[in-house]
Amino acid sequence: MSLHGGGESLTGRINHLFSVAGFLDHRGRWQTFGTGEVADLISRSEDRYGVRLSRSYLGMLRSGRYNNPSIAVVIALVRFFNDHLAEGQPEISVDWLTSGATGTAPGHGAAPGAPSTHFTADGPDTADGLGALADRQVQHIALRAGRMTPELRNRLIAILDTMEQTP
């Protein structure tokens, strides 16, 4: 189990986030969000989170019926829950949500010297261009690559490597 809690599955980690994120109500009491509230809040703030998220889709992620969300949905969930974590809870990262990776502190999944994939409330804090994942064209490329065979993905990576070496 990761330092954050939530277990080894994406479903477990998403459900854990629902237990540590919330808001203070009008009486100053801590309240956690329901599935529908999170989906509605993300969808109403599409300019902030980059996606519209239905209640049923988020419910299926929470139940384990779906377990392969797009990177856009992962980024939206990371941003939303980082925006609403209880005081004292460490921020989460894309690495932690997708794989349960942890480093020396919860939410800092990269190994020493590796590029950070930690998200702050303002977006990814990274030096290696991971911020481009929020770009719709990059998401489109990633989604198409996800449907390729491993052999085709290796060929695509080889093409990209060649392009990066060209001045």
Short mmCIF file of C-alpha atoms in Angstrom, two decimals:
data_model
loop_
_atom_site.label_atom_id
_atom_site.label_comp_id
_atom_site.label_asym_id
_atom_site.label_seq_id
_atom_site.Cartn_x
_atom_site.Cartn_y
_atom_site.Cartn_z
CA MET A 1 0.00 0.00 0.00
CA SER A 2 1.26 3.50 -0.81
CA LEU A 3 2.04 6.13 1.76
CA HIS A 4 -1.08 7.97 0.64
CA GLY A 5 -3.40 5.06 1.31
CA GLY A 6 -6.00 3.86 -1.09
CA GLY A 7 -4.41 0.57 -2.02
CA GLU A 8 -2.92 -0.82 -5.16
CA SER A 9 -5.76 -0.10 -7.61
CA LEU A 10 -6.80 3.07 -9.37
CA THR A 11 -10.26 2.55 -7.89
CA GLY A 12 -8.84 2.38 -4.38
CA ARG A 13 -6.76 5.51 -4.88
CA ILE A 14 -9.69 7.48 -6.33
CA ASN A 15 -11.92 6.42 -3.43
CA HIS A 16 -9.17 7.38 -0.99
CA LEU A 17 -9.15 10.87 -2.48
CA PHE A 18 -12.87 11.17 -1.80
CA SER A 19 -12.10 10.49 1.87
CA VAL A 20 -9.40 13.17 2.23
CA ALA A 21 -10.84 15.97 0.10
CA GLY A 22 -13.78 18.21 0.82
CA PHE A 23 -14.85 21.63 1.99
CA LEU A 24 -15.97 23.55 5.07
CA ASP A 25 -19.74 23.97 5.15
CA HIS A 26 -21.53 27.13 6.30
CA ARG A 27 -21.14 25.96 9.94
CA GLY A 28 -17.41 25.39 9.56
CA ARG A 29 -17.69 21.57 9.53
CA TRP A 30 -15.62 19.48 7.16
CA GLN A 31 -17.71 17.78 4.48
CA THR A 32 -16.51 15.30 1.88
CA PHE A 33 -17.73 15.35 -1.70
CA GLY A 34 -20.06 12.87 -3.31
CA THR A 35 -19.40 11.41 -6.75
CA GLY A 36 -22.02 13.61 -8.41
CA GLU A 37 -20.68 16.75 -6.77
CA VAL A 38 -17.14 16.13 -8.01
CA ALA A 39 -18.31 15.37 -11.55
CA ASP A 40 -20.49 18.49 -11.56
CA LEU A 41 -17.78 20.75 -10.13
CA ILE A 42 -15.20 19.53 -12.66
CA SER A 43 -17.66 19.90 -15.54
CA ARG A 44 -18.76 23.38 -14.47
CA SER A 45 -15.11 24.45 -14.37
CA GLU A 46 -14.11 22.95 -17.70
CA ASP A 47 -11.80 25.92 -18.32
CA ARG A 48 -9.88 24.98 -15.14
CA TYR A 49 -9.95 21.20 -15.40
CA GLY A 50 -10.04 20.72 -19.17
CA VAL A 51 -12.78 18.09 -19.31
CA ARG A 52 -16.45 17.48 -18.75
CA LEU A 53 -16.99 14.51 -16.49
CA SER A 54 -20.31 12.72 -16.15
CA ARG A 55 -21.56 11.43 -12.84
CA SER A 56 -21.97 7.92 -14.26
CA TYR A 57 -18.43 7.80 -15.68
CA LEU A 58 -16.89 8.93 -12.39
CA GLY A 59 -19.09 6.43 -10.57
CA MET A 60 -17.80 3.65 -12.83
CA LEU A 61 -14.19 4.72 -12.11
CA ARG A 62 -14.99 4.59 -8.38
CA SER A 63 -16.60 1.16 -8.64
CA GLY A 64 -13.83 -0.32 -10.77
CA ARG A 65 -16.07 -0.95 -13.76
CA TYR A 66 -13.81 1.41 -15.73
CA ASN A 67 -10.12 1.52 -14.89
CA ASN A 68 -8.39 3.20 -17.82
CA PRO A 69 -9.29 6.91 -17.84
CA SER A 70 -7.78 9.27 -20.38
CA ILE A 71 -4.83 11.41 -19.33
CA ALA A 72 -7.18 14.41 -19.49
CA VAL A 73 -9.45 12.82 -16.86
CA VAL A 74 -6.46 11.86 -14.69
CA ILE A 75 -5.11 15.41 -14.85
CA ALA A 76 -8.55 16.83 -14.03
CA LEU A 77 -8.90 14.53 -11.00
CA VAL A 78 -5.40 15.38 -9.76
CA ARG A 79 -6.06 19.10 -10.08
CA PHE A 80 -9.52 18.90 -8.50
CA PHE A 81 -8.44 16.86 -5.50
CA ASN A 82 -5.29 18.96 -4.98
CA ASP A 83 -7.58 22.01 -4.98
CA HIS A 84 -9.74 20.46 -2.24
CA LEU A 85 -7.45 18.40 0.02
CA ALA A 86 -7.94 18.57 3.76
CA GLU A 87 -5.37 20.63 5.62
CA GLY A 88 -2.20 18.67 6.21
CA GLN A 89 -2.80 16.23 3.36
CA PRO A 90 0.08 16.08 0.87
CA GLU A 91 -0.66 17.00 -2.73
CA ILE A 92 -1.08 14.10 -5.10
CA SER A 93 0.69 13.45 -8.38
CA VAL A 94 -0.31 11.88 -11.66
CA ASP A 95 2.21 9.12 -10.91
CA TRP A 96 0.54 8.30 -7.61
CA LEU A 97 -2.98 8.31 -9.00
CA THR A 98 -2.16 6.16 -12.02
CA SER A 99 0.30 3.73 -10.45
CA GLY A 100 0.49 4.29 -6.71
CA ALA A 101 4.12 5.40 -7.06
CA THR A 102 5.57 7.08 -4.01
CA GLY A 103 8.88 8.66 -3.22
CA THR A 104 10.21 9.95 0.06
CA ALA A 105 6.99 11.84 0.63
CA PRO A 106 3.44 11.10 -0.48
CA GLY A 107 2.62 12.73 -3.76
CA HIS A 108 6.23 12.87 -4.91
CA GLY A 109 6.44 9.70 -6.95
CA ALA A 110 9.52 10.36 -9.06
CA ALA A 111 12.82 8.79 -8.19
CA PRO A 112 15.67 11.13 -7.25
CA GLY A 113 16.89 12.93 -10.36
CA ALA A 114 13.80 11.96 -12.39
CA PRO A 115 11.57 14.67 -13.85
CA SER A 116 8.74 15.71 -11.58
CA THR A 117 5.18 14.85 -12.50
CA HIS A 118 3.80 16.56 -9.43
CA PHE A 119 0.82 18.83 -10.02
CA THR A 120 0.26 22.01 -8.12
CA ALA A 121 -2.99 23.92 -8.19
CA ASP A 122 -1.65 25.85 -11.18
CA GLY A 123 -0.65 22.82 -13.24
CA PRO A 124 2.28 20.48 -13.62
CA ASP A 125 5.56 21.44 -12.03
CA THR A 126 7.96 19.88 -14.48
CA ALA A 127 11.05 20.61 -16.50
CA ASP A 128 10.61 17.85 -19.08
CA GLY A 129 7.51 19.04 -20.94
CA LEU A 130 4.94 16.90 -19.14
CA GLY A 131 2.88 20.07 -19.01
CA ALA A 132 2.25 19.43 -22.69
CA LEU A 133 -0.04 16.56 -21.63
CA ALA A 134 -2.66 19.19 -20.93
CA ASP A 135 -2.45 20.26 -24.59
CA ARG A 136 -5.34 18.79 -26.61
CA GLN A 137 -3.11 17.85 -29.57
CA VAL A 138 -0.78 15.92 -27.30
CA GLN A 139 -3.75 14.17 -25.70
CA HIS A 140 -5.01 13.22 -29.16
CA ILE A 141 -1.62 11.76 -30.08
CA ALA A 142 -1.44 9.86 -26.78
CA LEU A 143 -4.93 8.42 -27.23
CA ARG A 144 -4.10 7.24 -30.74
CA ALA A 145 -0.81 5.74 -29.56
CA GLY A 146 -2.69 3.90 -26.81
CA ARG A 147 -4.65 1.99 -29.44
CA MET A 148 -1.51 0.93 -31.34
CA THR A 149 0.19 -2.42 -31.03
CA PRO A 150 3.43 -2.45 -29.02
CA GLU A 151 5.35 -2.83 -32.29
CA LEU A 152 3.75 0.28 -33.80
CA ARG A 153 4.37 2.26 -30.58
CA ASN A 154 8.05 1.28 -30.72
CA ARG A 155 8.21 2.48 -34.33
CA LEU A 156 6.54 5.76 -33.37
CA ILE A 157 9.02 6.26 -30.52
CA ALA A 158 11.89 5.61 -32.94
CA ILE A 159 10.48 8.25 -35.32
CA LEU A 160 10.13 10.76 -32.48
CA ASP A 161 13.68 10.03 -31.31
CA THR A 162 14.95 10.67 -34.83
CA MET A 163 13.00 13.91 -35.08
CA GLU A 164 14.42 15.15 -31.77
CA GLN A 165 17.97 14.55 -33.03
CA THR A 166 17.38 16.55 -36.22
CA PRO A 167 18.52 20.19 -35.85
#
